[in-house]
């Protein structure tokens, strides 16, 4: 195990969650975001996620926490042990940032994208060394979800895959390695299903509460698809559905009007306090 920090790019829902998981396992993290308010909010949100994970018994007891330092510049990737990109689900933006990162780090430093849907090999076109790029699809909240989908791109090296397996072992996650494709396994299955659940509400067949109650009570879905949409972030879900539609042509991936309306209204789910449900300030 090395003590060089891991740099996490993006202090949104996932960047904060991944940072929480790493820090809870004693790993130092540099957390980077271009939005100053995200960096200001991050320590409080990390404390809250840590408290929740500890209450649920999901973290190793008695482990000294890794230091988390905030940064506003991507140059914070220099000298990192590895880099985890968790910025907005926008292909051009991710390509631009990963390209910049790959020019700043030394060869062999693993670059991990936490994209929900964009094929890794497509992102690899933007970096200097495609062999160093891999996908790890941490899900929200990373400290509570014990399994992580790992996406091996066509050009990802064995060394990069080994490094990611090692990291996941260190933080107590079980990797499941899959081949590269739009949405991989989890988003390819989950996101169109959530879109359909929203369409059912849009068509007036049932309320969001009743859709979730049926999916939980009859089909064993842990939280219900629409509560999951709120947890993911409806803006992020819609971005991911567009990525899937564009690359698969599957019309089931076209975001339904209700999802688009919620994004336009700023009702992005838990992170904005409103989505399919309303959240108290203290639980956001
Ligand atoms: P988010 O909108 O909550 O956060 C994205 C963050 O990236 C924002 O804070 C934004 O300011 C920051 N950002 C944008 N450009 C940047 C740049 N150039 N440098 C540094 N920071 C920048 O999004 P999120 O939900 O955290 O999603 C992040 C990634 O993780 C996306 O690719 C998403 O598809 C994926 N993902 C999300 C979930 C989920 O449940 N939300 C689950 C798995 C994967």
Tab-separated table of C-alpha atoms and ligand atoms in Angstrom:
chain	number	residue	atom	x	y	z
A	1	UNK	CA	0.000	0.000	0.000
A	2	UNK	CA	1.333	3.457	-0.890
A	3	UNK	CA	0.629	6.703	0.948
A	4	UNK	CA	0.455	8.990	-2.088
A	5	UNK	CA	-2.971	10.575	-2.267
A	6	UNK	CA	-5.689	9.589	-4.673
A	7	UNK	CA	-7.121	12.524	-6.615
A	8	UNK	CA	-10.891	12.552	-7.047
A	9	UNK	CA	-12.204	14.933	-9.722
A	10	UNK	CA	-15.705	16.254	-9.049
A	11	UNK	CA	-17.166	16.970	-5.609
A	12	UNK	CA	-20.759	16.221	-6.580
A	13	UNK	CA	-22.886	13.310	-5.364
A	14	UNK	CA	-20.393	10.642	-6.419
A	15	UNK	CA	-17.107	12.478	-5.883
A	16	UNK	CA	-18.060	13.113	-2.260
A	17	UNK	CA	-19.305	9.556	-1.821
A	18	UNK	CA	-16.150	8.008	-3.284
A	19	UNK	CA	-13.991	10.336	-1.183
A	20	UNK	CA	-15.910	9.231	1.921
A	21	UNK	CA	-15.246	5.572	1.113
A	22	UNK	CA	-11.524	6.140	0.501
A	23	UNK	CA	-10.971	8.390	3.542
A	24	UNK	CA	-12.876	5.982	5.794
A	25	UNK	CA	-10.323	3.314	4.832
A	26	UNK	CA	-7.419	5.584	5.780
A	27	UNK	CA	-6.521	6.754	2.265
A	28	UNK	CA	-5.563	10.417	1.727
A	29	UNK	CA	-7.618	12.169	-0.949
A	30	UNK	CA	-7.281	15.389	-2.948
A	31	UNK	CA	-10.797	16.410	-3.916
A	32	UNK	CA	-11.072	18.707	-6.945
A	33	UNK	CA	-14.039	20.729	-8.196
A	34	UNK	CA	-14.325	23.846	-10.342
A	35	UNK	CA	-17.431	25.002	-8.413
A	36	UNK	CA	-16.241	26.645	-5.165
A	37	UNK	CA	-19.531	25.950	-3.337
A	38	UNK	CA	-19.095	22.207	-3.929
A	39	UNK	CA	-15.729	22.323	-2.157
A	40	UNK	CA	-17.198	24.355	0.703
A	41	UNK	CA	-20.057	21.896	1.174
A	42	UNK	CA	-17.875	18.775	0.833
A	43	UNK	CA	-16.551	18.407	4.434
A	44	UNK	CA	-20.058	18.528	5.940
A	45	UNK	CA	-21.380	16.057	3.381
A	46	UNK	CA	-18.454	13.690	3.942
A	47	UNK	CA	-19.081	13.817	7.726
A	48	UNK	CA	-22.756	13.047	7.147
A	49	UNK	CA	-22.010	10.101	4.824
A	50	UNK	CA	-19.404	8.765	7.251
A	51	UNK	CA	-21.858	8.960	10.139
A	52	UNK	CA	-24.509	7.117	8.130
A	53	UNK	CA	-22.075	4.393	7.019
A	54	UNK	CA	-20.808	3.965	10.585
A	55	UNK	CA	-24.366	3.684	11.906
A	56	UNK	CA	-25.044	0.975	9.326
A	57	UNK	CA	-21.860	-0.903	10.351
A	58	UNK	CA	-20.496	-0.554	6.807
A	59	UNK	CA	-17.009	0.730	7.693
A	60	UNK	CA	-14.006	-0.857	9.414
A	61	UNK	CA	-13.957	0.110	13.116
A	62	UNK	CA	-11.049	2.037	14.659
A	63	UNK	CA	-9.422	2.982	11.346
A	64	UNK	CA	-7.757	6.406	11.284
A	65	UNK	CA	-9.388	8.538	8.641
A	66	UNK	CA	-7.415	9.624	5.569
A	67	UNK	CA	-6.907	13.360	5.144
A	68	UNK	CA	-9.101	15.082	2.539
A	69	UNK	CA	-7.791	18.288	0.971
A	70	UNK	CA	-9.859	20.516	-1.349
A	71	UNK	CA	-8.462	21.760	-4.677
A	72	UNK	CA	-9.880	23.926	-7.428
A	73	UNK	CA	-7.306	23.052	-10.083
A	74	UNK	CA	-6.894	19.836	-12.040
A	75	UNK	CA	-3.130	20.142	-11.414
A	76	UNK	CA	-3.903	18.360	-8.122
A	77	UNK	CA	-3.597	15.123	-10.109
A	78	UNK	CA	0.204	15.539	-10.211
A	79	UNK	CA	1.943	12.817	-8.188
A	80	UNK	CA	-1.326	11.051	-7.366
A	81	UNK	CA	-1.292	7.306	-6.831
A	82	UNK	CA	-4.337	7.140	-9.087
A	83	UNK	CA	-7.024	9.484	-10.353
A	84	UNK	CA	-10.772	8.950	-10.144
A	85	UNK	CA	-12.876	11.121	-12.458
A	86	UNK	CA	-16.428	11.740	-11.191
A	87	UNK	CA	-17.426	14.915	-13.021
A	88	UNK	CA	-20.689	15.649	-14.863
A	89	UNK	CA	-21.884	12.972	-17.338
A	90	UNK	CA	-20.930	14.933	-20.449
A	91	UNK	CA	-18.747	13.151	-23.000
A	92	UNK	CA	-16.938	16.236	-24.344
A	93	UNK	CA	-16.284	17.598	-20.857
A	94	UNK	CA	-14.961	14.254	-19.611
A	95	UNK	CA	-12.747	13.905	-22.685
A	96	UNK	CA	-11.315	17.382	-22.197
A	97	UNK	CA	-10.595	16.800	-18.509
A	98	UNK	CA	-9.155	13.302	-18.986
A	99	UNK	CA	-6.952	14.610	-21.775
A	100	UNK	CA	-5.600	17.305	-19.456
A	101	UNK	CA	-5.113	14.764	-16.656
A	102	UNK	CA	-3.203	12.357	-18.856
A	103	UNK	CA	-0.735	15.112	-19.733
A	104	UNK	CA	-0.078	15.818	-16.034
A	105	UNK	CA	0.409	12.323	-14.590
A	106	UNK	CA	3.209	9.868	-15.134
A	107	UNK	CA	2.772	6.833	-17.388
A	108	UNK	CA	1.291	3.885	-15.548
A	109	UNK	CA	-0.825	5.989	-13.167
A	110	UNK	CA	-4.303	4.462	-13.385
A	111	UNK	CA	-7.064	6.837	-14.529
A	112	UNK	CA	-10.494	5.698	-13.466
A	113	UNK	CA	-13.702	7.102	-14.900
A	114	UNK	CA	-16.872	6.744	-12.855
A	115	UNK	CA	-19.048	7.384	-15.908
A	116	UNK	CA	-22.510	5.792	-15.765
A	117	UNK	CA	-22.826	5.075	-19.460
A	118	UNK	CA	-20.096	6.393	-21.743
A	119	UNK	CA	-18.007	3.565	-23.226
A	120	UNK	CA	-14.503	3.624	-21.749
A	121	UNK	CA	-12.878	3.075	-25.119
A	122	UNK	CA	-14.605	6.213	-26.412
A	123	UNK	CA	-13.095	8.247	-23.537
A	124	UNK	CA	-9.761	6.512	-24.155
A	125	UNK	CA	-9.524	8.294	-27.532
A	126	UNK	CA	-8.885	11.517	-25.608
A	127	UNK	CA	-6.026	10.336	-23.384
A	128	UNK	CA	-2.321	9.895	-24.084
A	129	UNK	CA	-2.143	6.309	-22.816
A	130	UNK	CA	-5.453	4.427	-23.305
A	131	UNK	CA	-3.927	1.448	-21.470
A	132	UNK	CA	-4.063	3.460	-18.213
A	133	UNK	CA	-7.811	4.205	-18.439
A	134	UNK	CA	-10.515	2.011	-16.886
A	135	UNK	CA	-14.099	2.378	-15.673
A	136	UNK	CA	-15.253	1.713	-12.122
A	137	UNK	CA	-18.920	2.299	-11.628
A	138	UNK	CA	-19.196	3.118	-7.928
A	139	UNK	CA	-22.849	3.548	-7.045
A	140	UNK	CA	-24.501	5.881	-4.625
A	141	UNK	CA	-23.731	5.742	-1.741
A	142	UNK	CA	-20.321	4.120	-2.356
A	143	UNK	CA	-19.668	3.493	1.348
A	144	UNK	CA	-22.824	1.374	1.589
A	145	UNK	CA	-22.709	-0.570	-1.679
A	146	UNK	CA	-20.285	-3.462	-1.421
A	147	UNK	CA	-20.067	-4.467	-5.093
A	148	UNK	CA	-18.478	-2.344	-7.819
A	149	UNK	CA	-18.854	-2.827	-11.559
A	150	UNK	CA	-15.444	-2.529	-13.253
A	151	UNK	CA	-15.343	-1.816	-16.986
A	152	UNK	CA	-12.342	-2.978	-18.915
A	153	UNK	CA	-11.978	-1.007	-22.124
A	154	UNK	CA	-10.611	-2.657	-25.268
A	155	UNK	CA	-7.260	-0.943	-24.639
A	156	UNK	CA	-7.147	-1.109	-20.801
A	157	UNK	CA	-3.978	-2.893	-19.628
A	158	UNK	CA	-3.758	-5.812	-17.235
A	159	UNK	CA	-1.655	-3.603	-14.909
A	160	UNK	CA	-4.432	-0.997	-14.722
A	161	UNK	CA	-7.017	-3.679	-14.021
A	162	UNK	CA	-4.795	-5.136	-11.271
A	163	UNK	CA	-4.338	-1.707	-9.689
A	164	UNK	CA	-8.097	-1.161	-9.578
A	165	UNK	CA	-8.719	-4.619	-8.166
A	166	UNK	CA	-6.113	-3.798	-5.494
A	167	UNK	CA	-7.775	-0.497	-4.636
A	168	UNK	CA	-11.207	-2.102	-4.378
A	169	UNK	CA	-9.793	-4.809	-2.105
A	170	UNK	CA	-8.263	-2.115	0.115
A	171	UNK	CA	-11.619	-0.403	0.518
A	172	UNK	CA	-13.561	-3.629	0.979
A	173	UNK	CA	-15.493	-3.640	-2.317
A	174	UNK	CA	-16.133	-6.693	-4.475
A	175	UNK	CA	-15.239	-6.025	-8.114
A	176	UNK	CA	-17.229	-7.524	-10.972
A	177	UNK	CA	-15.358	-6.962	-14.238
A	178	UNK	CA	-17.404	-6.543	-17.424
A	179	UNK	CA	-16.729	-5.749	-21.070
A	180	UNK	CA	-17.096	-2.215	-22.351
A	181	UNK	CA	-20.475	-1.175	-23.845
A	182	UNK	CA	-22.856	1.790	-23.506
A	183	UNK	CA	-24.215	1.667	-19.937
A	184	UNK	CA	-22.185	-1.535	-19.264
A	185	UNK	CA	-24.517	-3.834	-17.273
A	186	UNK	CA	-26.034	-1.818	-14.448
A	187	UNK	CA	-27.010	1.422	-16.240
A	188	UNK	CA	-28.103	-0.482	-19.357
A	189	UNK	CA	-30.623	-2.346	-17.208
A	190	UNK	CA	-31.485	0.165	-14.481
A	191	UNK	CA	-31.806	3.480	-16.309
A	192	UNK	CA	-34.401	2.435	-18.951
A	193	UNK	CA	-36.337	0.727	-16.147
A	194	UNK	CA	-36.432	3.978	-14.139
A	195	UNK	CA	-37.462	5.825	-17.319
A	196	UNK	CA	-40.386	3.389	-17.693
A	197	UNK	CA	-41.333	3.854	-14.053
A	198	UNK	CA	-41.462	7.634	-14.594
A	199	UNK	CA	-43.527	7.085	-17.759
A	200	UNK	CA	-46.035	5.052	-15.733
A	201	UNK	CA	-46.443	8.061	-13.406
A	202	UNK	CA	-46.624	10.450	-16.385
A	203	UNK	CA	-49.440	8.382	-17.909
A	204	UNK	CA	-51.396	8.557	-14.641
A	205	UNK	CA	-51.381	4.808	-14.011
A	206	UNK	CA	-50.040	5.210	-10.486
A	207	UNK	CA	-48.358	7.719	-8.182
A	208	UNK	CA	-44.592	7.626	-7.595
A	209	UNK	CA	-45.263	6.281	-4.091
A	210	UNK	CA	-47.395	3.437	-5.461
A	211	UNK	CA	-44.916	2.528	-8.208
A	212	UNK	CA	-42.162	2.298	-5.590
A	213	UNK	CA	-44.392	0.416	-3.133
A	214	UNK	CA	-45.208	-2.211	-5.773
A	215	UNK	CA	-41.631	-2.566	-6.988
A	216	UNK	CA	-40.436	-2.923	-3.393
A	217	UNK	CA	-43.229	-5.056	-1.998
A	218	UNK	CA	-43.898	-7.342	-4.968
A	219	UNK	CA	-40.572	-7.441	-6.790
A	220	UNK	CA	-38.042	-6.928	-3.999
A	221	UNK	CA	-36.464	-3.740	-5.400
A	222	UNK	CA	-34.603	-2.264	-2.399
A	223	UNK	CA	-35.862	1.322	-2.576
A	224	UNK	CA	-38.168	1.530	-5.599
A	225	UNK	CA	-37.073	2.955	-8.978
A	226	UNK	CA	-38.268	6.518	-8.397
A	227	UNK	CA	-36.662	6.886	-4.983
A	228	UNK	CA	-33.541	5.541	-6.730
A	229	UNK	CA	-33.924	8.246	-9.406
A	230	UNK	CA	-33.932	10.872	-6.644
A	231	UNK	CA	-30.827	9.321	-5.103
A	232	UNK	CA	-28.961	9.195	-8.427
A	233	UNK	CA	-29.969	12.752	-9.384
A	234	UNK	CA	-32.587	13.149	-12.139
A	235	UNK	CA	-30.274	15.463	-14.139
A	236	UNK	CA	-27.576	12.797	-14.123
A	237	UNK	CA	-30.094	10.076	-14.982
A	238	UNK	CA	-31.321	12.070	-18.009
A	239	UNK	CA	-27.723	12.691	-19.168
A	240	UNK	CA	-27.091	8.959	-18.948
A	241	UNK	CA	-30.295	8.110	-20.862
A	242	UNK	CA	-29.229	10.449	-23.701
A	243	UNK	CA	-25.836	8.724	-23.827
A	244	UNK	CA	-27.585	5.334	-24.024
A	245	UNK	CA	-30.110	6.471	-26.669
A	246	UNK	CA	-27.421	7.979	-28.873
A	247	UNK	CA	-25.225	4.891	-28.759
A	248	UNK	CA	-27.808	2.073	-28.807
A	249	UNK	CA	-30.722	3.604	-30.750
A	250	UNK	CA	-33.015	1.986	-28.176
A	251	UNK	CA	-36.095	4.268	-27.966
A	252	UNK	CA	-36.758	2.966	-24.452
A	253	UNK	CA	-33.787	5.099	-23.440
A	254	UNK	CA	-35.322	8.380	-24.675
A	255	UNK	CA	-35.958	10.336	-21.450
A	256	UNK	CA	-39.712	10.676	-20.888
A	257	UNK	CA	-41.356	14.110	-20.616
A	258	UNK	CA	-41.805	13.865	-16.851
A	259	UNK	CA	-38.062	13.373	-16.289
A	260	UNK	CA	-37.260	16.241	-18.666
A	261	UNK	CA	-39.777	18.492	-16.887
A	262	UNK	CA	-38.245	17.731	-13.487
A	263	UNK	CA	-34.796	18.634	-14.805
A	264	UNK	CA	-36.145	21.887	-16.327
A	265	UNK	CA	-37.824	22.744	-12.992
A	266	UNK	CA	-34.586	22.151	-11.068
A	267	UNK	CA	-36.181	19.205	-9.239
A	268	UNK	CA	-33.138	16.962	-9.469
A	269	UNK	CA	-33.919	14.700	-6.517
A	270	UNK	CA	-32.298	14.486	-3.094
A	271	UNK	CA	-29.503	16.904	-3.924
A	272	UNK	CA	-31.943	19.770	-4.618
A	273	UNK	CA	-34.519	18.771	-1.990
A	274	UNK	CA	-37.195	17.929	-4.615
A	275	UNK	CA	-37.599	15.176	-7.170
A	276	UNK	CA	-40.300	12.518	-7.086
A	277	UNK	CA	-40.235	13.115	-3.316
A	278	UNK	CA	-39.457	16.100	-1.084
A	279	UNK	CA	-36.540	16.006	1.360
A	280	UNK	CA	-35.869	17.887	4.586
A	281	UNK	CA	-32.735	20.060	4.514
A	282	UNK	CA	-31.084	17.849	7.185
A	283	UNK	CA	-31.414	14.683	5.074
A	284	UNK	CA	-30.005	16.088	1.817
B	1	LIG	P1	-22.988	15.789	-9.917
B	1	LIG	O1	-23.685	16.655	-10.887
B	1	LIG	O2	-23.553	15.635	-8.551
B	1	LIG	O3	-21.462	16.265	-9.734
B	1	LIG	C1	-20.616	16.545	-10.796
B	1	LIG	C2	-19.543	17.496	-10.270
B	1	LIG	O4	-18.530	17.672	-11.265
B	1	LIG	C3	-20.093	18.913	-9.943
B	1	LIG	O5	-19.799	19.220	-8.600
B	1	LIG	C4	-19.341	19.811	-10.919
B	1	LIG	O6	-19.075	21.090	-10.386
B	1	LIG	C5	-18.061	19.002	-11.132
B	1	LIG	N1	-17.310	19.365	-12.321
B	1	LIG	C6	-17.785	19.671	-13.563
B	1	LIG	N2	-16.750	19.942	-14.382
B	1	LIG	C7	-15.611	19.793	-13.651
B	1	LIG	C8	-14.225	19.926	-13.949
B	1	LIG	N3	-13.812	20.275	-15.160
B	1	LIG	N4	-13.327	19.685	-12.960
B	1	LIG	C9	-13.739	19.345	-11.714
B	1	LIG	N5	-15.054	19.207	-11.375
B	1	LIG	C10	-15.966	19.424	-12.333
B	1	LIG	O7	-22.838	14.373	-10.631
B	1	LIG	P2	-22.661	12.947	-9.932
B	1	LIG	O8	-23.995	12.361	-9.687
B	1	LIG	O9	-21.675	13.053	-8.823
B	1	LIG	O10	-22.028	12.113	-11.133
B	1	LIG	C11	-20.641	12.138	-11.408
B	1	LIG	C12	-20.309	10.995	-12.356
B	1	LIG	O11	-20.635	9.742	-11.718
B	1	LIG	C13	-21.126	11.039	-13.653
B	1	LIG	O12	-20.346	10.547	-14.694
B	1	LIG	C14	-22.285	10.103	-13.345
B	1	LIG	O13	-22.882	9.591	-14.505
B	1	LIG	C15	-21.575	9.038	-12.526
B	1	LIG	N6	-22.421	8.235	-11.628
B	1	LIG	C16	-23.408	8.814	-10.891
B	1	LIG	C17	-24.152	8.031	-10.007
B	1	LIG	C18	-25.237	8.646	-9.135
B	1	LIG	O14	-25.963	7.888	-8.464
B	1	LIG	N7	-25.369	9.955	-9.087
B	1	LIG	C19	-23.879	6.676	-9.869
B	1	LIG	C20	-22.845	6.111	-10.626
B	1	LIG	C21	-22.118	6.904	-11.495
